[in-house]
Amino acid sequence: MTTGFERGPVTRPALSRCISVSPDEFDRDFWGREPLLSRAATLPEGFHDLITEAAVDELVSERGLRTPFIRMAHEGSVLPPSSYTAPGGFGAEVGDQVSSEKVLAEFAGGATIVLQGLHRTWPPLIDFTRHLVDDLGHPIQVNAYITPASSRGFDPHYDVHDVFVLQIAGEKHWRIHAPVHPDPLRDQPWSDHRAAVAQAATHEPVIDAVFHPGDALYLPRGWIHSAEALGGTSVHLTIGVAAYTRADVVQALIASLGDVAALRSSLPAGLDFSDPNALRPVVDETLAALQQAFAAMAGPTSSGARRGAHAAAAAAAAAEPTSETETTSPATSMAASSPDASVTVSTHLAARFAAATRPEPVSPLATVDVIAALDTASRVRWRGSLHASVRLSPDGETVRIRTAAKTVSLPAEAEPAVRRLHEGGELSLAELPGLDPASAVVVVRRLLREGILVPA
């Protein structure tokens, strides 16, 4: 559940800042398919509220960054950390803090500065990233690339995640080429196709353009790109979107197969793994068990899946003799007991998403002060981007709020108030349904301390 920036509305304000088409058109025609270059004049506003050149200097010189939150590269090669880091001195003796003097020397010599993980270190981007995650529904990271004049940071390459490029300052000449390995997965880096990538980069680009401040580019994973700063320092943000794929759906289904007894059994003793013919019966049996397991997990509304389950059950029944005490085949009993595949995938991907993303930060000191002064006029709201389920316990005695990190249980009479808060918006304690003033204070105090609610 999110507050303020819901995933799915027509506007999707964070996404709309980065694209010159409607979110619906973007979803239909560009997401995961084609690059989209959006010029500043076609976008609602610039990006200087997110980061500036002065902010880069502040991060490098005053924030005590350590590796891997900074790295540097020169003409396509990543520099060793020792060339831009040093011990922090008395009270901060760690050896990998950024050294502003070393960064200056390398940058003046033509090296690119890469500030990594800005979605964790720079407040404007912490907020923006959270809103963009809500809009897109996939995990996101943010890096900044600061390139001196006429320098090229990295050789032509592709990324294994989608990116939005936001030009902040200066000008940069980008060349975009079509993929040689479409939709690469995270373990399929461009270096696996180095020769093909280099060859593709010699062809006519799909996009050959100079980016100016306020311009934005969406680039699906796999699209080859390179960039060169022109006439001065260039600063751009690269927003990496680690989109979940159908391969992730398959992995979620496979992860559940440990519950299938037929797939947990040991392989025969003395089996020669180097002999395909010896392995063939085992492979055939395993594939049959796998088909039965997937058919059993198929949703009840899928007629094709039901036919597959029935076919698997019939095949199993034909293959094995029945007895008076055995009235159902293994596939039939599996179908009766296995969870719906969509439930399995939903549970798996929701847990991964919750672990990979972060809700709105809380302010410990300010929250404690609000808790101490809590009364019916106090106003609170659900914590932004905090994904949670709200359910009654099986015995109906408690209402449970389950997040990725914890489960909070409250008396069942708090359920209407919890559900109203979960819907979003600011509420005073006096507006909470089903609770008297004293109970409202007790419930809200607990939810503030648990980081479920935040002061409005």
Short mmCIF file of C-alpha atoms in Angstrom, two decimals:
data_model
loop_
_atom_site.label_atom_id
_atom_site.label_comp_id
_atom_site.label_asym_id
_atom_site.label_seq_id
_atom_site.Cartn_x
_atom_site.Cartn_y
_atom_site.Cartn_z
CA MET A 1 0.00 0.00 0.00
CA THR A 2 1.31 3.45 -0.80
CA THR A 3 0.29 6.93 0.20
CA GLY A 4 0.38 9.96 -2.06
CA PHE A 5 1.89 8.19 -5.08
CA GLU A 6 -0.22 5.15 -5.93
CA ARG A 7 1.01 2.68 -8.52
CA GLY A 8 -1.36 2.61 -11.45
CA PRO A 9 -3.07 6.05 -11.59
CA VAL A 10 -3.20 7.75 -14.98
CA THR A 11 -0.79 10.54 -14.01
CA ARG A 12 1.86 8.59 -12.08
CA PRO A 13 3.68 11.86 -11.30
CA ALA A 14 7.24 10.58 -10.79
CA LEU A 15 7.18 8.58 -14.04
CA SER A 16 5.50 11.45 -15.88
CA ARG A 17 8.44 13.71 -15.05
CA CYS A 18 10.68 11.42 -17.14
CA ILE A 19 8.58 10.76 -20.26
CA SER A 20 6.98 12.90 -22.96
CA VAL A 21 4.07 10.52 -23.54
CA SER A 22 1.24 9.42 -21.30
CA PRO A 23 1.94 6.62 -18.83
CA ASP A 24 -0.49 4.38 -20.68
CA GLU A 25 1.28 4.98 -24.00
CA PHE A 26 4.63 4.40 -22.32
CA ASP A 27 3.42 1.08 -20.88
CA ARG A 28 2.03 -0.04 -24.22
CA ASP A 29 4.66 1.12 -26.71
CA PHE A 30 7.96 1.64 -24.90
CA TRP A 31 8.29 -0.26 -21.60
CA GLY A 32 10.72 -3.12 -22.28
CA ARG A 33 10.45 -2.52 -26.04
CA GLU A 34 11.85 0.70 -27.45
CA PRO A 35 13.96 3.69 -26.33
CA LEU A 36 12.17 6.99 -25.74
CA LEU A 37 14.01 10.32 -25.96
CA SER A 38 12.06 13.14 -24.30
CA ARG A 39 13.32 16.69 -24.77
CA ALA A 40 13.14 19.16 -21.90
CA ALA A 41 10.50 21.28 -23.67
CA THR A 42 8.12 18.30 -23.71
CA LEU A 43 8.50 17.48 -19.99
CA PRO A 44 6.64 19.10 -17.10
CA GLU A 45 9.73 20.37 -15.25
CA GLY A 46 13.50 20.07 -15.03
CA PHE A 47 15.54 17.92 -12.68
CA HIS A 48 17.55 20.44 -10.67
CA ASP A 49 15.51 19.67 -7.57
CA LEU A 50 17.01 16.16 -7.67
CA ILE A 51 20.74 16.97 -7.84
CA THR A 52 23.02 19.81 -8.97
CA GLU A 53 26.71 20.34 -9.62
CA ALA A 54 26.98 21.94 -6.18
CA ALA A 55 25.38 18.84 -4.66
CA VAL A 56 28.00 16.67 -6.37
CA ASP A 57 30.77 18.76 -4.80
CA GLU A 58 29.06 18.45 -1.42
CA LEU A 59 28.79 14.68 -1.70
CA VAL A 60 32.43 14.32 -2.71
CA SER A 61 33.93 16.77 -0.24
CA GLU A 62 31.68 16.82 2.84
CA ARG A 63 29.60 13.64 3.17
CA GLY A 64 32.33 11.11 3.95
CA LEU A 65 31.31 8.74 1.18
CA ARG A 66 33.00 5.35 1.04
CA THR A 67 33.29 2.74 -1.65
CA PRO A 68 31.13 1.42 -3.24
CA PHE A 69 29.14 4.67 -3.10
CA ILE A 70 31.75 6.22 -5.37
CA ARG A 71 33.90 4.89 -8.18
CA MET A 72 35.81 6.44 -11.08
CA ALA A 73 36.55 5.44 -14.67
CA HIS A 74 38.81 6.76 -17.43
CA GLU A 75 38.37 6.02 -21.13
CA GLY A 76 36.37 2.88 -20.48
CA SER A 77 38.46 1.45 -17.63
CA VAL A 78 37.44 1.45 -13.97
CA LEU A 79 40.11 2.99 -11.71
CA PRO A 80 41.33 1.22 -8.56
CA PRO A 81 39.72 2.61 -5.38
CA SER A 82 43.13 3.63 -4.01
CA SER A 83 43.31 6.29 -6.72
CA TYR A 84 40.39 8.25 -5.24
CA THR A 85 40.09 7.14 -1.59
CA ALA A 86 42.17 7.52 1.56
CA PRO A 87 41.89 7.07 5.34
CA GLY A 88 39.56 9.58 6.97
CA GLY A 89 41.92 10.73 9.71
CA PHE A 90 41.42 10.85 13.46
CA GLY A 91 38.01 9.53 14.47
CA ALA A 92 37.37 8.11 10.97
CA GLU A 93 40.33 5.87 10.30
CA VAL A 94 38.57 3.70 7.71
CA GLY A 95 40.77 3.46 4.65
CA ASP A 96 38.23 3.73 1.83
CA GLN A 97 36.70 7.16 2.37
CA VAL A 98 36.58 9.40 -0.68
CA SER A 99 39.51 11.80 -0.92
CA SER A 100 38.39 15.05 -2.53
CA GLU A 101 42.01 15.87 -3.47
CA LYS A 102 42.49 12.56 -5.27
CA VAL A 103 39.12 12.90 -6.99
CA LEU A 104 40.12 16.38 -8.19
CA ALA A 105 43.37 15.06 -9.64
CA GLU A 106 41.69 12.20 -11.50
CA PHE A 107 38.74 14.32 -12.66
CA ALA A 108 41.02 17.07 -13.95
CA GLY A 109 42.88 14.35 -15.85
CA GLY A 110 39.70 13.27 -17.64
CA ALA A 111 38.22 10.59 -15.36
CA THR A 112 34.49 10.21 -14.81
CA ILE A 113 33.05 10.30 -11.28
CA VAL A 114 30.30 7.78 -10.58
CA LEU A 115 28.23 8.40 -7.45
CA GLN A 116 26.42 5.14 -6.75
CA GLY A 117 23.41 4.39 -4.58
CA LEU A 118 22.13 7.97 -4.43
CA HIS A 119 18.69 6.56 -3.66
CA ARG A 120 20.20 5.83 -0.23
CA THR A 121 22.45 8.86 0.34
CA TRP A 122 20.86 12.01 -1.17
CA PRO A 123 17.48 13.09 0.32
CA PRO A 124 15.80 14.47 -2.85
CA LEU A 125 16.61 11.23 -4.67
CA ILE A 126 15.55 9.07 -1.72
CA ASP A 127 12.06 10.56 -2.03
CA PHE A 128 11.93 10.60 -5.84
CA THR A 129 13.08 7.00 -6.09
CA ARG A 130 10.43 5.82 -3.67
CA HIS A 131 7.73 7.55 -5.71
CA LEU A 132 9.07 6.12 -8.98
CA VAL A 133 9.10 2.63 -7.45
CA ASP A 134 5.43 3.14 -6.60
CA ASP A 135 4.72 4.22 -10.19
CA LEU A 136 6.60 1.37 -11.91
CA GLY A 137 6.31 -1.49 -9.42
CA HIS A 138 9.93 -2.64 -9.78
CA PRO A 139 13.07 -2.05 -7.65
CA ILE A 140 15.15 1.01 -8.57
CA GLN A 141 18.65 2.35 -7.95
CA VAL A 142 20.11 5.76 -8.86
CA ASN A 143 23.68 6.66 -9.89
CA ALA A 144 25.13 9.96 -11.07
CA TYR A 145 27.77 10.20 -13.79
CA ILE A 146 29.96 13.31 -13.82
CA THR A 147 32.12 13.49 -16.93
CA PRO A 148 34.70 16.19 -17.76
CA ALA A 149 34.68 17.90 -21.15
CA SER A 150 35.26 15.72 -24.20
CA SER A 151 35.69 12.58 -22.12
CA ARG A 152 34.11 9.18 -22.64
CA GLY A 153 33.36 7.31 -19.46
CA PHE A 154 32.68 3.76 -20.66
CA ASP A 155 32.98 1.79 -23.89
CA PRO A 156 29.80 0.91 -25.82
CA HIS A 157 27.90 -1.59 -23.67
CA TYR A 158 24.44 -2.64 -22.60
CA ASP A 159 22.91 -2.81 -19.15
CA VAL A 160 21.03 -5.75 -17.68
CA HIS A 161 18.39 -3.41 -16.26
CA ASP A 162 16.20 -0.74 -17.81
CA VAL A 163 17.42 2.84 -17.32
CA PHE A 164 16.12 6.37 -17.32
CA VAL A 165 18.83 8.92 -18.11
CA LEU A 166 18.15 12.44 -16.80
CA GLN A 167 20.54 15.12 -18.05
CA ILE A 168 21.28 17.53 -15.19
CA ALA A 169 24.06 19.81 -16.43
CA GLY A 170 26.23 20.23 -19.50
CA GLU A 171 25.83 18.44 -22.79
CA LYS A 172 26.46 14.83 -23.70
CA HIS A 173 26.48 13.10 -27.07
CA TRP A 174 24.68 9.75 -26.85
CA ARG A 175 24.67 6.98 -29.42
CA ILE A 176 22.13 4.18 -29.02
CA HIS A 177 22.26 0.92 -31.01
CA ALA A 178 19.82 -1.98 -31.20
CA PRO A 179 20.43 -5.02 -28.99
CA VAL A 180 22.57 -7.98 -29.95
CA HIS A 181 21.13 -9.94 -27.00
CA PRO A 182 17.57 -8.72 -26.34
CA ASP A 183 16.25 -8.64 -22.78
CA PRO A 184 19.41 -9.85 -21.03
CA LEU A 185 19.01 -11.31 -17.57
CA ARG A 186 21.14 -10.18 -14.65
CA ASP A 187 23.67 -12.98 -15.18
CA GLN A 188 24.05 -12.16 -18.90
CA PRO A 189 26.35 -9.09 -18.96
CA TRP A 190 27.45 -7.33 -22.11
CA SER A 191 30.95 -8.74 -21.72
CA ASP A 192 29.52 -12.14 -22.66
CA HIS A 193 28.88 -10.63 -26.10
CA ARG A 194 31.82 -8.23 -26.25
CA ALA A 195 32.67 -8.77 -29.92
CA ALA A 196 29.05 -8.51 -31.08
CA VAL A 197 28.53 -5.35 -29.02
CA ALA A 198 31.66 -3.74 -30.48
CA GLN A 199 30.56 -4.67 -34.00
CA ALA A 200 27.03 -3.33 -33.45
CA ALA A 201 28.45 -0.02 -32.22
CA THR A 202 29.99 0.54 -35.68
CA HIS A 203 26.54 0.50 -37.32
CA GLU A 204 24.12 3.38 -37.81
CA PRO A 205 22.72 4.37 -34.39
CA VAL A 206 19.02 4.19 -33.63
CA ILE A 207 19.45 7.41 -31.64
CA ASP A 208 22.35 9.83 -32.26
CA ALA A 209 21.67 12.93 -30.23
CA VAL A 210 23.16 15.57 -27.97
CA PHE A 211 21.41 15.74 -24.62
CA HIS A 212 20.88 19.09 -22.94
CA PRO A 213 19.85 19.85 -19.33
CA GLY A 214 16.31 18.66 -18.71
CA ASP A 215 16.33 16.01 -21.45
CA ALA A 216 15.43 12.43 -20.52
CA LEU A 217 15.95 9.03 -22.12
CA TYR A 218 14.27 5.72 -21.37
CA LEU A 219 16.42 2.78 -22.46
CA PRO A 220 15.27 -0.86 -22.15
CA ARG A 221 17.84 -3.38 -20.98
CA GLY A 222 20.04 -4.76 -23.72
CA TRP A 223 20.18 -1.60 -25.85
CA ILE A 224 23.80 -0.67 -26.59
CA HIS A 225 24.90 2.83 -25.66
CA SER A 226 27.89 5.10 -25.21
CA ALA A 227 28.19 8.79 -24.37
CA GLU A 228 30.73 11.60 -24.60
CA ALA A 229 30.68 14.93 -22.76
CA LEU A 230 30.85 18.05 -24.94
CA GLY A 231 32.30 21.46 -24.14
CA GLY A 232 32.16 21.29 -20.36
CA THR A 233 31.36 19.10 -17.39
CA SER A 234 28.34 16.85 -17.91
CA VAL A 235 26.20 15.56 -15.06
CA HIS A 236 23.46 13.02 -15.61
CA LEU A 237 21.48 10.62 -13.46
CA THR A 238 21.07 7.00 -14.46
CA ILE A 239 18.01 5.47 -12.84
CA GLY A 240 18.30 1.70 -13.05
CA VAL A 241 15.08 -0.33 -12.96
CA ALA A 242 15.59 -4.00 -12.09
CA ALA A 243 12.44 -5.19 -13.83
CA TYR A 244 11.13 -8.58 -12.80
CA THR A 245 10.80 -10.95 -15.76
CA ARG A 246 8.98 -14.09 -16.77
CA ALA A 247 12.16 -15.91 -15.83
CA ASP A 248 11.51 -14.70 -12.28
CA VAL A 249 8.03 -16.21 -12.49
CA VAL A 250 9.58 -19.52 -13.53
CA GLN A 251 12.10 -19.33 -10.69
CA ALA A 252 9.29 -18.69 -8.22
CA LEU A 253 7.47 -21.79 -9.44
CA ILE A 254 10.62 -23.91 -9.36
CA ALA A 255 11.39 -22.73 -5.83
CA SER A 256 8.12 -24.30 -4.69
CA LEU A 257 8.95 -27.75 -6.09
CA GLY A 258 10.69 -28.79 -2.90
CA ASP A 259 7.20 -29.58 -1.61
CA VAL A 260 6.77 -32.27 -4.29
CA ALA A 261 7.84 -35.64 -2.84
CA ALA A 262 8.52 -37.17 -6.26
CA LEU A 263 11.08 -34.47 -6.96
CA ARG A 264 12.85 -34.89 -3.63
CA SER A 265 13.71 -38.55 -4.10
CA SER A 266 17.34 -39.59 -4.55
CA LEU A 267 18.70 -40.61 -7.92
CA PRO A 268 19.66 -44.29 -8.32
CA ALA A 269 22.88 -45.45 -6.73
CA GLY A 270 25.74 -46.06 -9.17
CA LEU A 271 24.22 -43.88 -11.87
CA ASP A 272 26.77 -42.84 -14.50
CA PHE A 273 26.18 -39.11 -14.92
CA SER A 274 28.39 -39.00 -18.00
CA ASP A 275 26.09 -41.42 -19.86
CA PRO A 276 23.05 -39.69 -21.39
CA ASN A 277 21.38 -43.05 -22.10
CA ALA A 278 21.63 -44.07 -18.45
CA LEU A 279 20.17 -40.75 -17.42
CA ARG A 280 17.29 -40.79 -19.92
CA PRO A 281 14.79 -42.78 -17.77
CA VAL A 282 15.52 -40.55 -14.78
CA VAL A 283 15.09 -37.43 -16.88
CA ASP A 284 11.83 -38.72 -18.37
CA GLU A 285 10.44 -39.58 -14.93
CA THR A 286 11.50 -36.19 -13.57
CA LEU A 287 9.91 -34.33 -16.47
CA ALA A 288 6.67 -36.27 -15.94
CA ALA A 289 6.68 -35.39 -12.23
CA LEU A 290 7.47 -31.79 -13.11
CA GLN A 291 4.57 -31.61 -15.56
CA GLN A 292 2.25 -33.05 -12.93
CA ALA A 293 3.46 -30.56 -10.35
CA PHE A 294 2.95 -27.57 -12.65
CA ALA A 295 -0.44 -28.86 -13.79
CA ALA A 296 -1.49 -29.25 -10.16
CA MET A 297 -0.50 -25.66 -9.43
CA ALA A 298 -2.50 -24.28 -12.36
CA GLY A 299 -5.26 -21.87 -11.36
CA PRO A 300 -8.83 -23.13 -11.11
CA THR A 301 -10.03 -20.66 -13.76
CA SER A 302 -7.67 -21.91 -16.45
CA SER A 303 -9.45 -24.45 -18.65
CA GLY A 304 -6.20 -25.29 -20.42
CA ALA A 305 -4.49 -25.83 -17.10
CA ARG A 306 -7.36 -28.03 -15.92
CA ARG A 307 -7.05 -30.12 -19.07
CA GLY A 308 -3.32 -30.42 -18.38
CA ALA A 309 -3.98 -31.56 -14.82
CA HIS A 310 -6.57 -34.09 -15.98
CA ALA A 311 -4.20 -35.38 -18.67
CA ALA A 312 -1.37 -35.73 -16.17
CA ALA A 313 -3.70 -37.56 -13.78
CA ALA A 314 -4.90 -39.87 -16.54
CA ALA A 315 -1.35 -40.60 -17.65
CA ALA A 316 -0.30 -41.39 -14.11
CA ALA A 317 -3.33 -43.61 -13.61
CA ALA A 318 -2.60 -45.48 -16.84
CA ALA A 319 1.03 -45.95 -15.95
CA GLU A 320 0.51 -47.39 -12.47
CA PRO A 321 -1.86 -50.13 -11.30
CA THR A 322 -4.62 -49.17 -8.87
CA SER A 323 -5.78 -50.96 -5.79
CA GLU A 324 -8.96 -50.97 -3.75
CA THR A 325 -7.34 -48.63 -1.23
CA GLU A 326 -5.93 -46.23 -3.78
CA THR A 327 -8.76 -44.18 -5.26
CA THR A 328 -6.78 -41.21 -6.61
CA SER A 329 -3.63 -40.85 -8.65
CA PRO A 330 -0.62 -38.91 -7.37
CA ALA A 331 -1.36 -36.13 -9.85
CA THR A 332 -4.99 -35.91 -8.68
CA SER A 333 -4.00 -35.71 -5.02
CA MET A 334 -1.29 -33.23 -5.91
CA ALA A 335 -3.85 -31.09 -7.71
CA ALA A 336 -6.07 -31.15 -4.66
CA SER A 337 -3.34 -30.10 -2.26
CA SER A 338 -1.07 -27.78 -4.27
CA PRO A 339 -1.49 -24.00 -4.06
CA ASP A 340 -2.61 -22.01 -7.07
CA ALA A 341 0.45 -21.10 -9.18
CA SER A 342 -0.53 -17.43 -9.18
CA VAL A 343 -0.61 -17.48 -5.36
CA THR A 344 2.82 -19.12 -5.28
CA VAL A 345 4.30 -16.56 -7.67
CA SER A 346 2.58 -13.65 -5.93
CA THR A 347 3.91 -14.67 -2.54
CA HIS A 348 7.45 -15.13 -3.87
CA LEU A 349 7.67 -11.93 -5.93
CA ALA A 350 5.95 -9.81 -3.29
CA ALA A 351 8.51 -10.94 -0.73
CA ARG A 352 11.37 -10.19 -3.13
CA PHE A 353 9.95 -6.78 -3.96
CA ALA A 354 9.48 -5.86 -0.32
CA ALA A 355 13.06 -6.92 0.47
CA ALA A 356 14.47 -4.95 -2.49
CA THR A 357 12.63 -1.68 -1.87
CA ARG A 358 12.35 0.67 1.07
CA PRO A 359 9.36 2.50 2.50
CA GLU A 360 9.40 6.14 3.51
CA PRO A 361 12.09 6.83 6.14
CA VAL A 362 10.89 7.54 9.67
CA SER A 363 12.17 10.31 11.96
CA PRO A 364 12.88 8.70 15.34
CA LEU A 365 13.19 11.90 17.42
CA ALA A 366 10.19 13.66 15.90
CA THR A 367 8.08 10.49 16.18
CA VAL A 368 8.89 10.06 19.88
CA ASP A 369 7.88 13.71 20.48
CA VAL A 370 4.56 13.14 18.69
CA ILE A 371 3.91 9.96 20.71
CA ALA A 372 4.48 11.87 23.97
CA ALA A 373 1.91 14.52 23.03
CA LEU A 374 -0.63 12.23 21.33
CA ASP A 375 -4.32 13.18 21.66
CA THR A 376 -7.48 12.93 19.59
CA ALA A 377 -6.53 16.01 17.55
CA SER A 378 -3.20 14.48 16.45
CA ARG A 379 -3.04 13.61 12.77
CA VAL A 380 -1.30 10.56 11.33
CA ARG A 381 -1.08 8.62 8.07
CA TRP A 382 0.09 5.26 6.78
CA ARG A 383 3.83 5.24 6.17
CA GLY A 384 4.53 5.99 2.52
CA SER A 385 5.30 2.99 0.29
CA LEU A 386 4.92 0.56 3.19
CA HIS A 387 3.49 -2.59 1.63
CA ALA A 388 1.45 -4.58 4.11
CA SER A 389 -1.49 -6.93 4.40
CA VAL A 390 -4.26 -6.44 6.96
CA ARG A 391 -6.15 -9.58 8.01
CA LEU A 392 -8.12 -10.93 10.93
CA SER A 393 -6.57 -13.91 12.69
CA PRO A 394 -8.29 -17.28 12.11
CA ASP A 395 -9.88 -17.12 15.57
CA GLY A 396 -11.12 -13.58 14.93
CA GLU A 397 -9.47 -12.28 18.09
CA THR A 398 -6.81 -10.05 16.53
CA VAL A 399 -6.15 -8.00 13.42
CA ARG A 400 -2.70 -8.62 11.95
CA ILE A 401 -0.61 -6.15 9.97
CA ARG A 402 2.07 -8.04 8.09
CA THR A 403 4.99 -6.26 6.41
CA ALA A 404 8.24 -7.63 5.00
CA ALA A 405 9.94 -7.02 8.33
CA LYS A 406 7.35 -7.86 10.99
CA THR A 407 3.81 -8.78 11.97
CA VAL A 408 1.95 -6.45 14.34
CA SER A 409 -1.14 -7.80 16.11
CA LEU A 410 -3.86 -5.64 17.66
CA PRO A 411 -7.26 -6.45 19.22
CA ALA A 412 -9.92 -7.21 16.61
CA GLU A 413 -11.91 -4.10 17.52
CA ALA A 414 -9.10 -2.06 15.94
CA GLU A 415 -9.69 -3.63 12.51
CA PRO A 416 -11.96 -0.86 11.08
CA ALA A 417 -9.50 1.83 12.16
CA VAL A 418 -6.50 -0.07 10.77
CA ARG A 419 -8.22 -0.66 7.44
CA ARG A 420 -9.20 3.01 7.21
CA LEU A 421 -5.59 4.05 7.83
CA HIS A 422 -4.38 1.46 5.31
CA GLU A 423 -6.56 3.07 2.63
CA GLY A 424 -4.41 6.20 2.80
CA GLY A 425 -4.76 9.88 3.57
CA GLU A 426 -4.32 11.88 6.76
CA LEU A 427 -6.62 11.23 9.71
CA SER A 428 -7.01 12.63 13.19
CA LEU A 429 -7.37 10.11 15.98
CA ALA A 430 -10.93 11.34 16.50
CA GLU A 431 -11.79 10.18 12.97
CA LEU A 432 -10.75 6.55 13.48
CA PRO A 433 -13.81 4.30 13.24
CA GLY A 434 -14.71 1.83 15.99
CA LEU A 435 -12.40 3.22 18.68
CA ASP A 436 -13.11 5.43 21.68
CA PRO A 437 -10.60 8.24 22.32
CA ALA A 438 -8.50 6.29 24.83
CA SER A 439 -8.34 3.22 22.58
CA ALA A 440 -7.45 5.36 19.56
CA VAL A 441 -4.47 6.78 21.44
CA VAL A 442 -3.30 3.29 22.45
CA VAL A 443 -3.60 1.90 18.90
CA VAL A 444 -1.94 4.85 17.19
CA ARG A 445 0.86 4.98 19.75
CA ARG A 446 1.63 1.33 19.02
CA LEU A 447 1.53 1.80 15.25
CA LEU A 448 3.76 4.88 15.41
CA ARG A 449 6.33 2.99 17.51
CA GLU A 450 6.22 0.05 15.08
CA GLY A 451 6.85 2.32 12.07
CA ILE A 452 3.48 1.49 10.50
CA LEU A 453 2.17 5.04 10.83
CA VAL A 454 3.98 8.39 10.63
CA PRO A 455 2.96 11.82 11.88
CA ALA A 456 1.02 13.77 9.26
#
